[in-house]
Coordinates of C-alpha atoms in Angstrom, one line a residue:
M261 CA -142.7 -130.9 4.4
G262 CA -139.2 -131.0 5.8
R263 CA -137.4 -128.9 3.2
A264 CA -133.7 -128.5 3.5
L265 CA -132.4 -125.3 4.9
P266 CA -129.4 -123.4 3.4
E267 CA -126.1 -124.8 4.7
V268 CA -124.1 -122.7 7.2
V269 CA -120.5 -123.5 7.9
V270 CA -117.6 -121.9 9.8
E271 CA -114.3 -121.5 8.0
V272 CA -111.1 -120.2 9.6
G273 CA -109.8 -117.1 7.9
S274 CA -110.0 -113.3 7.6
V275 CA -111.3 -111.0 4.9
A276 CA -107.8 -109.7 4.3
A277 CA -106.3 -113.1 3.6
T278 CA -108.9 -115.8 2.9
A279 CA -108.6 -117.7 -0.4
L280 CA -112.3 -118.2 -0.4
L281 CA -112.8 -114.9 -2.1
L282 CA -110.9 -116.3 -5.1
D283 CA -113.2 -119.3 -5.4
S284 CA -115.4 -119.1 -8.5
D285 CA -118.3 -120.6 -6.5
V286 CA -118.3 -117.6 -4.0
D287 CA -120.7 -115.0 -5.3
A288 CA -120.6 -112.4 -2.6
L289 CA -118.7 -111.1 0.4
A290 CA -120.9 -109.6 3.2
V291 CA -119.3 -107.1 5.7
P292 CA -120.9 -105.2 8.6
V293 CA -121.4 -101.4 9.0
A294 CA -122.8 -99.7 12.1
P295 CA -124.4 -96.3 12.8
A296 CA -122.2 -93.3 13.4
V297 CA -121.2 -92.7 17.0
P298 CA -122.8 -89.7 18.8
G299 CA -121.3 -86.4 17.6
E300 CA -120.0 -87.9 14.3
S301 CA -121.6 -88.5 10.9
D302 CA -119.5 -91.3 9.4
L303 CA -120.8 -94.9 9.4
Q304 CA -118.6 -97.2 11.5
P305 CA -116.9 -100.1 9.7
R306 CA -117.0 -103.3 11.7
A307 CA -115.1 -106.6 11.5
G308 CA -113.6 -107.1 8.0
T309 CA -115.1 -104.0 6.4
A310 CA -111.8 -102.1 6.3
D311 CA -110.0 -105.2 5.1
A312 CA -112.6 -105.6 2.3
A313 CA -112.1 -102.0 1.2
A314 CA -108.3 -102.5 1.0
R315 CA -108.5 -105.8 -0.7
Y316 CA -111.0 -104.7 -3.3
G317 CA -109.6 -101.1 -3.7
I318 CA -113.0 -99.5 -3.0
A319 CA -113.9 -96.7 -0.6
L320 CA -116.7 -98.7 1.0
A321 CA -117.4 -96.0 3.6
E322 CA -118.0 -93.4 1.0
L323 CA -120.1 -95.7 -1.1
A324 CA -122.2 -96.6 1.9
E325 CA -122.9 -92.9 2.6
R326 CA -123.7 -92.2 -1.0
T327 CA -126.3 -95.0 -1.0
G328 CA -128.0 -93.6 2.2
L329 CA -127.1 -96.5 4.5
T330 CA -127.5 -95.7 8.2
G331 CA -126.0 -98.9 9.6
A332 CA -129.4 -99.8 11.1
P333 CA -130.1 -103.5 11.6
G334 CA -132.1 -104.9 8.6
E335 CA -130.3 -102.7 6.0
A336 CA -128.4 -104.4 3.2
Y337 CA -126.9 -102.9 0.1
T338 CA -125.3 -104.9 -2.7
V339 CA -122.3 -103.5 -4.6
H340 CA -122.2 -105.2 -8.0
L341 CA -118.6 -105.0 -9.3
P342 CA -118.2 -104.6 -13.0
H343 CA -116.0 -106.6 -15.3
P344 CA -113.7 -104.8 -17.7
V345 CA -114.9 -104.1 -21.2
G346 CA -112.6 -104.3 -24.3
R347 CA -108.9 -105.1 -24.4
R348 CA -106.8 -104.0 -21.5
G349 CA -103.0 -103.9 -21.1
A350 CA -100.8 -105.5 -18.5
G351 CA -101.7 -104.2 -15.0
G352 CA -105.0 -102.8 -16.3
E353 CA -107.3 -105.1 -14.4
F354 CA -109.6 -103.8 -11.8
P355 CA -108.3 -104.3 -8.2
W356 CA -111.1 -106.8 -7.5
H357 CA -110.2 -109.0 -10.5
G358 CA -110.7 -112.6 -9.5
L359 CA -112.5 -111.8 -6.3
A360 CA -116.1 -112.5 -5.4
P361 CA -118.1 -110.2 -7.7
R362 CA -120.4 -108.6 -5.1
I363 CA -119.9 -106.9 -1.8
V364 CA -123.0 -106.7 0.5
L365 CA -122.9 -104.0 3.2
V366 CA -125.0 -105.2 6.1
G367 CA -126.2 -102.9 8.9
V368 CA -125.7 -104.4 12.3
G369 CA -127.0 -101.6 14.6
A370 CA -125.6 -102.0 18.1
G371 CA -124.7 -105.6 17.5
S372 CA -127.2 -107.0 20.0
P373 CA -128.7 -110.5 19.3
A374 CA -131.9 -108.8 18.2
D375 CA -130.0 -106.5 15.8
L376 CA -128.0 -109.4 14.4
R377 CA -131.1 -111.5 13.9
R378 CA -132.4 -108.7 11.6
S379 CA -129.0 -108.4 9.9
G380 CA -129.0 -112.1 9.1
A381 CA -132.5 -111.9 7.6
A382 CA -131.5 -108.9 5.5
L383 CA -128.5 -110.7 4.2
A384 CA -130.6 -113.7 3.2
R385 CA -132.9 -111.6 1.2
A386 CA -130.1 -109.6 -0.4
T387 CA -128.3 -112.8 -1.6
R388 CA -131.2 -114.9 -2.7
G389 CA -130.3 -117.2 -5.6
L390 CA -126.5 -117.0 -5.1
R391 CA -124.3 -120.1 -4.7
R392 CA -122.0 -119.2 -1.8
V393 CA -121.8 -116.2 0.4
V394 CA -118.8 -115.4 2.7
T395 CA -119.4 -113.1 5.6
S396 CA -117.5 -111.5 8.5
V397 CA -120.6 -110.1 10.1
A398 CA -120.7 -112.8 12.8
S399 CA -117.0 -112.0 13.7
E400 CA -118.4 -108.7 15.2
A401 CA -119.7 -110.7 18.2
G402 CA -116.8 -110.2 20.6
A403 CA -117.3 -111.7 24.1
Q404 CA -120.9 -112.6 23.2
A405 CA -119.9 -114.6 20.2
P406 CA -122.0 -117.8 20.6
A407 CA -125.2 -116.0 21.3
A408 CA -124.6 -113.4 18.6
V409 CA -123.6 -116.0 16.1
R410 CA -126.7 -118.0 16.8
A411 CA -128.9 -114.9 16.4
F412 CA -127.3 -113.9 13.1
V413 CA -127.5 -117.4 11.7
E414 CA -131.1 -117.9 12.9
G415 CA -132.1 -114.6 11.3
Y416 CA -130.4 -115.6 8.1
L417 CA -132.2 -119.0 8.0
L418 CA -135.6 -117.4 8.9
G419 CA -135.2 -114.7 6.3
A420 CA -134.3 -117.3 3.6
Y421 CA -137.7 -118.9 3.9
R422 CA -140.2 -118.6 1.0
M423 CA -143.7 -120.0 0.9
P424 CA -143.9 -123.2 -1.2
S425 CA -145.4 -122.6 -4.6
Q426 CA -147.9 -124.8 -6.4
A427 CA -147.4 -123.1 -9.7
S428 CA -147.3 -125.8 -12.4
E429 CA -144.5 -124.1 -14.3
P430 CA -142.8 -121.2 -12.5
S431 CA -140.6 -119.0 -14.6
P432 CA -136.8 -119.3 -14.3
A433 CA -136.8 -115.8 -12.8
D434 CA -139.4 -116.9 -10.2
R435 CA -137.4 -120.1 -9.4
E436 CA -134.2 -118.1 -9.0
S437 CA -135.8 -115.5 -6.7
Q438 CA -137.3 -118.2 -4.5
R439 CA -134.0 -120.1 -4.0
P440 CA -131.8 -119.0 -1.0
A441 CA -128.1 -119.0 -1.3
A442 CA -126.9 -122.6 -1.2
Q443 CA -124.2 -122.0 1.5
L444 CA -123.3 -119.3 4.0
V445 CA -119.7 -119.3 5.1
L446 CA -118.9 -117.6 8.5
L447 CA -115.3 -116.5 8.8
G448 CA -113.8 -117.5 12.1
T449 CA -110.6 -116.8 13.9
E450 CA -107.9 -119.6 14.0
G451 CA -107.4 -120.9 17.5
D452 CA -110.6 -119.3 18.9
P453 CA -111.2 -121.0 22.3
R454 CA -115.0 -120.5 21.7
A455 CA -114.9 -122.5 18.4
D456 CA -116.9 -125.4 19.9
Q457 CA -119.4 -123.0 21.4
I458 CA -119.8 -121.2 18.1
A459 CA -120.3 -124.5 16.2
A460 CA -123.0 -125.5 18.8
A461 CA -124.6 -122.1 18.3
V462 CA -124.8 -122.6 14.6
A463 CA -126.4 -126.0 15.1
E464 CA -128.9 -124.6 17.6
A465 CA -129.9 -121.9 15.2
G466 CA -130.5 -124.6 12.6
I467 CA -132.7 -126.6 14.9
A468 CA -134.8 -123.5 15.8
A469 CA -135.1 -122.3 12.2
N470 CA -135.9 -125.8 10.9
A471 CA -138.8 -126.0 13.4
T472 CA -140.0 -122.6 12.3
W473 CA -139.9 -123.6 8.7
L474 CA -142.0 -126.6 9.5
V475 CA -144.6 -124.5 11.2
R476 CA -144.7 -122.1 8.3
D477 CA -144.9 -124.9 5.7
L478 CA -147.7 -126.7 7.5
A479 CA -149.7 -123.5 8.2
N480 CA -149.2 -122.2 4.6
T481 CA -150.5 -125.4 3.0
P482 CA -153.9 -124.8 1.4
S483 CA -156.8 -126.4 3.2
N484 CA -158.0 -128.3 0.1
T485 CA -154.9 -130.4 0.8
K486 CA -154.6 -129.9 4.6
D487 CA -157.6 -131.6 6.2
P488 CA -157.3 -133.2 9.7
A489 CA -156.4 -136.6 8.2
W490 CA -153.6 -135.1 6.1
L491 CA -152.2 -133.1 9.0
A492 CA -152.3 -136.2 11.2
D493 CA -150.4 -138.2 8.5
Q494 CA -147.7 -135.5 8.4
A495 CA -147.3 -135.7 12.2
V496 CA -147.0 -139.5 12.0
R497 CA -144.4 -139.3 9.2
L498 CA -142.3 -136.8 11.0
A499 CA -142.6 -138.6 14.4
E500 CA -141.6 -141.9 12.8
A501 CA -138.6 -140.2 11.1
A502 CA -137.5 -138.8 14.5
G503 CA -138.0 -142.1 16.3
L504 CA -140.8 -140.7 18.5
K505 CA -143.9 -142.4 19.9
F506 CA -147.2 -141.3 18.5
T507 CA -150.9 -142.1 18.8
V508 CA -153.7 -141.1 16.4
R509 CA -157.4 -141.2 17.5
G510 CA -160.0 -141.1 14.7
P511 CA -163.8 -140.4 15.0
E512 CA -164.5 -143.8 16.5
E513 CA -161.9 -143.5 19.2
L514 CA -162.9 -139.9 19.9
A515 CA -166.5 -140.9 20.4
A516 CA -165.7 -143.9 22.5
E517 CA -163.5 -141.8 24.9
G518 CA -165.9 -138.9 25.1
F519 CA -164.2 -136.1 23.1
G520 CA -167.4 -134.3 22.6
G521 CA -165.9 -130.9 21.7
I522 CA -163.6 -132.1 18.9
L523 CA -166.4 -134.2 17.4
A524 CA -168.9 -131.3 17.5
V525 CA -166.6 -128.8 15.9
G526 CA -165.7 -131.3 13.1
S527 CA -169.3 -132.4 12.6
G528 CA -170.1 -130.0 9.8
S529 CA -167.2 -131.2 7.6
A530 CA -166.8 -134.1 5.3
S531 CA -163.2 -134.3 6.7
T532 CA -163.4 -136.1 10.0
P533 CA -161.5 -134.9 13.1
R534 CA -158.4 -136.5 14.7
L535 CA -156.5 -136.2 18.0
V536 CA -152.7 -136.8 17.7
T537 CA -150.1 -137.2 20.4
V538 CA -146.4 -137.2 19.8
E539 CA -144.1 -138.1 22.7
Y540 CA -140.3 -137.4 23.2
T541 CA -138.5 -139.0 26.1
P542 CA -134.8 -138.2 26.7
T543 CA -132.3 -141.1 26.4
G544 CA -130.1 -142.2 29.2
E545 CA -130.9 -142.7 32.9
A546 CA -133.6 -140.5 34.3
P547 CA -132.9 -138.3 37.3
S548 CA -134.1 -139.6 40.7
G549 CA -137.3 -137.7 40.5
G550 CA -137.9 -138.6 36.9
W551 CA -137.9 -136.4 33.8
R552 CA -139.9 -133.2 34.0
H553 CA -142.9 -133.6 31.7
V554 CA -144.0 -130.6 29.5
V555 CA -147.1 -131.1 27.5
V556 CA -147.9 -128.6 24.7
V557 CA -151.4 -128.5 23.3
G558 CA -151.9 -126.7 20.0
K559 CA -155.2 -125.6 18.4
G560 CA -155.5 -127.5 15.1
I561 CA -158.4 -126.1 13.1
T562 CA -157.4 -126.9 9.5
Y563 CA -159.9 -124.5 8.1
D564 CA -162.4 -122.2 9.9
T565 CA -165.5 -120.9 8.2
G566 CA -167.0 -120.0 11.5
G567 CA -169.5 -122.8 11.2
L568 CA -173.1 -121.7 11.4
S569 CA -171.9 -118.4 12.9
I570 CA -170.2 -117.9 9.6
K571 CA -167.4 -115.5 9.0
K572 CA -167.3 -112.8 6.3
R573 CA -165.4 -113.8 3.2
E574 CA -162.5 -111.5 3.9
A575 CA -162.1 -113.1 7.4
M576 CA -161.9 -116.6 5.9
V577 CA -159.0 -115.9 3.6
P578 CA -156.2 -116.5 6.1
M579 CA -158.0 -119.3 7.9
K580 CA -155.8 -122.1 6.5
T581 CA -153.4 -120.9 9.2
D582 CA -155.9 -121.5 12.0
M583 CA -154.0 -124.7 12.9
A584 CA -150.7 -122.8 13.6
G585 CA -150.9 -123.7 17.3
A586 CA -150.9 -127.4 16.4
A587 CA -148.0 -126.9 14.1
V588 CA -146.1 -125.2 16.8
A589 CA -146.8 -128.0 19.3
L590 CA -145.6 -130.6 16.7
A591 CA -142.5 -128.6 15.8
T592 CA -141.7 -128.1 19.5
V593 CA -141.6 -131.8 20.3
L594 CA -139.6 -132.5 17.1
G595 CA -137.2 -129.7 17.9
A596 CA -136.9 -130.9 21.5
A597 CA -135.8 -134.3 20.2
A598 CA -133.4 -132.8 17.8
A599 CA -131.8 -130.7 20.5
R600 CA -131.9 -133.5 23.0
I601 CA -133.7 -131.4 25.6
V602 CA -133.5 -133.0 29.0
H603 CA -137.3 -133.0 29.6
R604 CA -140.1 -135.2 28.4
V605 CA -142.1 -133.3 25.9
T606 CA -145.5 -134.4 24.5
A607 CA -147.4 -132.6 21.8
V608 CA -151.2 -132.9 21.7
L609 CA -152.9 -131.9 18.5
P610 CA -156.7 -131.7 18.4
L611 CA -157.5 -131.5 14.7
A612 CA -160.8 -130.5 13.1
E613 CA -162.3 -128.5 10.2
N614 CA -165.0 -126.0 11.3
H615 CA -167.3 -126.1 8.4
V616 CA -171.0 -125.7 7.5
G617 CA -173.1 -128.8 6.9
G618 CA -176.3 -130.5 7.8
A619 CA -174.6 -132.0 10.9
S620 CA -173.0 -128.7 12.1
Y621 CA -173.1 -128.0 15.8
R622 CA -175.4 -125.0 16.6
P623 CA -175.5 -122.0 18.9
G624 CA -177.6 -123.1 21.9
D625 CA -176.2 -126.7 21.8
V626 CA -174.9 -128.2 25.1
L627 CA -171.8 -130.3 24.6
R628 CA -170.3 -132.8 27.0
L629 CA -166.5 -132.5 26.8
Y630 CA -163.8 -135.0 27.8
G631 CA -164.1 -135.7 31.5
G632 CA -167.8 -134.8 31.6
T633 CA -167.9 -131.0 31.8
T634 CA -170.9 -129.6 29.9
V635 CA -170.6 -126.4 27.8
E636 CA -173.3 -124.2 26.4
I637 CA -172.4 -123.0 22.8
S638 CA -173.3 -119.5 21.9
N639 CA -171.0 -118.9 18.9
T640 CA -169.7 -121.7 16.7
D641 CA -166.9 -119.4 15.5
A642 CA -165.3 -119.7 19.0
E643 CA -164.5 -123.3 18.2
G644 CA -160.8 -123.1 19.1
R645 CA -161.4 -123.0 22.8
I646 CA -163.8 -126.0 22.5
V647 CA -161.2 -128.3 20.9
L648 CA -158.5 -127.0 23.3
A649 CA -160.8 -127.7 26.3
D650 CA -161.1 -131.3 25.2
A651 CA -157.4 -131.7 24.7
L652 CA -156.4 -129.9 27.9
A653 CA -158.8 -132.0 30.0
F654 CA -157.3 -135.1 28.4
A655 CA -153.8 -134.0 29.1
D656 CA -154.6 -133.2 32.7
A657 CA -156.3 -136.6 33.2
R658 CA -154.1 -138.9 31.2
L659 CA -150.6 -137.4 30.6
D660 CA -149.7 -136.2 34.1
P661 CA -147.8 -133.0 33.0
D662 CA -145.6 -131.0 35.3
I663 CA -146.1 -128.0 32.9
L664 CA -149.1 -127.7 30.7
I665 CA -148.9 -125.2 27.8
D666 CA -151.5 -124.4 25.2
V667 CA -150.8 -122.3 22.1
A668 CA -153.5 -121.1 19.7
T669 CA -154.6 -118.5 17.2
L670 CA -157.5 -118.0 19.5
T671 CA -159.0 -114.5 19.7
G672 CA -159.2 -111.4 17.6
A673 CA -159.3 -109.6 20.9
A674 CA -155.7 -110.5 21.5
S675 CA -154.5 -109.0 18.3
I676 CA -156.6 -105.8 18.9
A677 CA -155.1 -105.4 22.3
L678 CA -151.4 -106.2 21.4
G679 CA -151.2 -105.8 17.6
R680 CA -149.5 -108.2 15.2
L681 CA -146.1 -108.5 16.9
Q682 CA -146.8 -109.8 20.4
A683 CA -148.6 -112.8 21.8
A684 CA -150.8 -112.7 24.9
L685 CA -149.4 -114.7 27.7
Y686 CA -151.7 -116.0 30.5
C687 CA -150.1 -117.7 33.5
A688 CA -151.0 -117.5 37.2
D689 CA -147.6 -118.9 38.3
P690 CA -145.1 -116.0 38.7
E691 CA -142.0 -118.2 38.4
L692 CA -143.3 -119.9 35.2
A693 CA -144.5 -116.7 33.7
A694 CA -141.1 -115.2 34.3
A695 CA -139.4 -118.2 32.6
I696 CA -141.6 -117.8 29.5
E697 CA -140.9 -114.0 29.4
A698 CA -137.2 -114.7 29.6
A699 CA -137.4 -117.2 26.8
S700 CA -139.4 -114.6 24.8
V701 CA -136.5 -112.1 25.1
E702 CA -133.9 -114.8 24.2
S703 CA -135.8 -116.0 21.1
G704 CA -137.0 -112.7 19.9
E705 CA -140.6 -113.8 19.9
P706 CA -142.3 -111.2 22.2
V707 CA -145.1 -111.9 24.7
W708 CA -147.1 -109.6 27.0
H709 CA -148.2 -111.0 30.4
M710 CA -152.0 -110.5 30.6
P711 CA -154.2 -110.7 33.7
L712 CA -156.6 -113.4 34.5
V713 CA -159.2 -111.0 35.9
E714 CA -161.3 -113.0 38.5
E715 CA -164.1 -110.4 38.3
Y716 CA -164.7 -111.7 34.7
R717 CA -165.2 -115.3 35.8
D718 CA -169.0 -114.8 35.5
A719 CA -168.6 -114.4 31.8
V720 CA -168.4 -118.1 31.4
H721 CA -171.4 -118.8 33.7
S722 CA -174.3 -120.8 32.1
D723 CA -177.8 -121.4 33.4
V724 CA -178.1 -124.6 31.4
A725 CA -174.6 -126.2 31.5
D726 CA -171.5 -126.2 33.7
L727 CA -169.9 -123.4 31.5
R728 CA -170.7 -121.1 28.7
H729 CA -167.8 -120.8 26.3
V730 CA -168.4 -117.2 25.2
A731 CA -169.7 -114.4 27.3
S732 CA -173.4 -113.7 26.8
D733 CA -173.0 -110.1 28.1
R734 CA -171.0 -107.9 25.7
S735 CA -170.3 -105.5 28.5
Y736 CA -167.5 -107.8 29.7
G737 CA -165.4 -107.1 26.6
A738 CA -161.9 -108.6 27.2
G739 CA -162.5 -111.4 24.8
S740 CA -158.9 -112.8 25.2
I741 CA -159.1 -112.8 29.0
T742 CA -162.5 -114.5 29.1
A743 CA -161.3 -117.2 26.7
A744 CA -158.3 -117.8 28.9
L745 CA -160.6 -118.1 32.0
F746 CA -162.7 -120.6 30.1
L747 CA -159.6 -122.7 29.3
R748 CA -158.4 -122.5 32.9
E749 CA -161.5 -124.6 33.9
F750 CA -159.9 -127.6 32.1
V751 CA -156.3 -127.7 33.4
G752 CA -157.0 -128.9 36.9
S753 CA -154.3 -127.9 39.3
R754 CA -151.5 -128.0 36.8
R755 CA -148.9 -125.3 36.3
W756 CA -150.4 -123.8 33.1
V757 CA -149.5 -121.3 30.4
H758 CA -151.9 -120.1 27.7
L759 CA -150.4 -118.4 24.6
D760 CA -152.8 -116.6 22.4
I761 CA -150.8 -116.1 19.1
A762 CA -153.7 -114.7 17.0
G763 CA -151.7 -111.6 16.2
P764 CA -148.2 -112.7 15.5
A765 CA -149.0 -116.0 13.9
R766 CA -149.7 -114.3 10.5
A767 CA -148.1 -111.5 8.6
S768 CA -149.2 -109.5 5.6
A769 CA -145.6 -108.8 4.4
D770 CA -142.0 -109.8 5.0
K771 CA -140.3 -107.8 7.8
H772 CA -136.9 -108.8 9.2
E773 CA -137.0 -112.4 10.2
I774 CA -140.8 -112.5 9.8
T775 CA -142.1 -113.7 6.5
E776 CA -145.4 -113.1 4.7
G777 CA -148.1 -115.6 5.5
A778 CA -147.6 -118.0 8.4
T779 CA -144.8 -116.7 10.6
G780 CA -144.1 -119.8 12.7
F781 CA -144.3 -117.7 15.9
G782 CA -144.1 -119.6 19.1
V783 CA -141.9 -122.6 18.4
R784 CA -138.6 -120.7 19.0
L785 CA -140.0 -119.3 22.2
L786 CA -141.0 -122.7 23.5
L787 CA -137.7 -124.3 22.5
S788 CA -135.8 -121.5 24.3
Y789 CA -138.0 -122.1 27.4
L790 CA -137.3 -125.9 27.3
A791 CA -133.6 -125.4 26.9
A792 CA -133.4 -123.1 29.9
A793 CA -135.9 -124.8 32.2
G794 CA -134.4 -126.5 35.2

């Protein structure tokens, strides 16, 4: 874990004059193109594109049209410039002799942060395996330079991600295709008064992308490696490296303190459960009222067979990613520390493997969770809300949060309702919900505010326990809503957000800044919220 991201630097210069294009280590120049304006058919050149055409002696606009480029964000076309063949006389060199041997035409759409995030991802994929890439795309930013630069760099770094391979001897071609460009050089303007803001934007993009890479790496790790003890060890290693306080509870501590839900879910596995907390406190003098404390609880099911309510084989295949919520919580606290967020942040990771064994918990069991609430079990494949309930009750009773957030790949119902691109947001506090929605727009990780329908409260009623964790009456439907209503019972009077990321946490193919497998969804959203929260 903790792989190095490609380096991104800002260099003063222009496409027309920079000596970087004469450097033998520079493999490509990337320039932006935009869609034709209404009433016209020609693509629009953007910052540096006309200068590139003049310096290289190539009609780039004509070439772009011949290749079918539309200028839409996410398009990228590479022009491979040939070397001369045979003997040539004086003055017979091509106009691009000595310059970077590739030009990448990158569509930037309207130039919004969302468009530029897609443009950055497209550039990362188009230049994979190169040494240095110089680009003027971020110079297109204008008055919104810092935000646009951040979006472009963030998209580039997110698009550069590739799932770690455990192949014993990958071929040279495979190794090359997996390696992102070693360095991306953004051309900046000399004397730009926003230079410090732009440098900060690049750094912020790096923190957000690094956090996302961590979530992806953890969630993509196969579960024969990633059991609860392994994931707890990773959290400890990363917390120690960041200088953060941490606590790990094993089976004995969990039993002694009454975490009956985590223990029951993990009871069918040979890999015993854990509960990990990682704490970040800002440095310096605290404000008069103390630091605001944000606690993020993440579902950490390291593999989910469904338990005795066993899943079909096809449904088990992606279940190594069922701990994505815990990975998001961990990456959020680490990212908050790296960004020096001015709030206390604590990650709570309930970790268990939901397996089948002689000691598995059963439908019909009644569990006593942390704090004493009893819960009737009707489906052992609804284990996520059980471990979250334990952890939320613990956070409410012991951590005194000002804001309590849980994030989880919780219900198939959420992905049926909202598809694979949006998370379900549950929050009864209008101000807090609006802040999360604003962070969603800022980060490019979309959420949809769902209702906590009070009429469905009876769905979690039980005749033999305080609560039933899954509705017994199928007529209720609304599985994501009833799961949220169940979790609400464990947050006390705290200001609370529930994020069901079952849809966007996984992807079947690369698309823009999203990568196949675990997507890392949620951590950039939460870091944006923390950065903006007063």
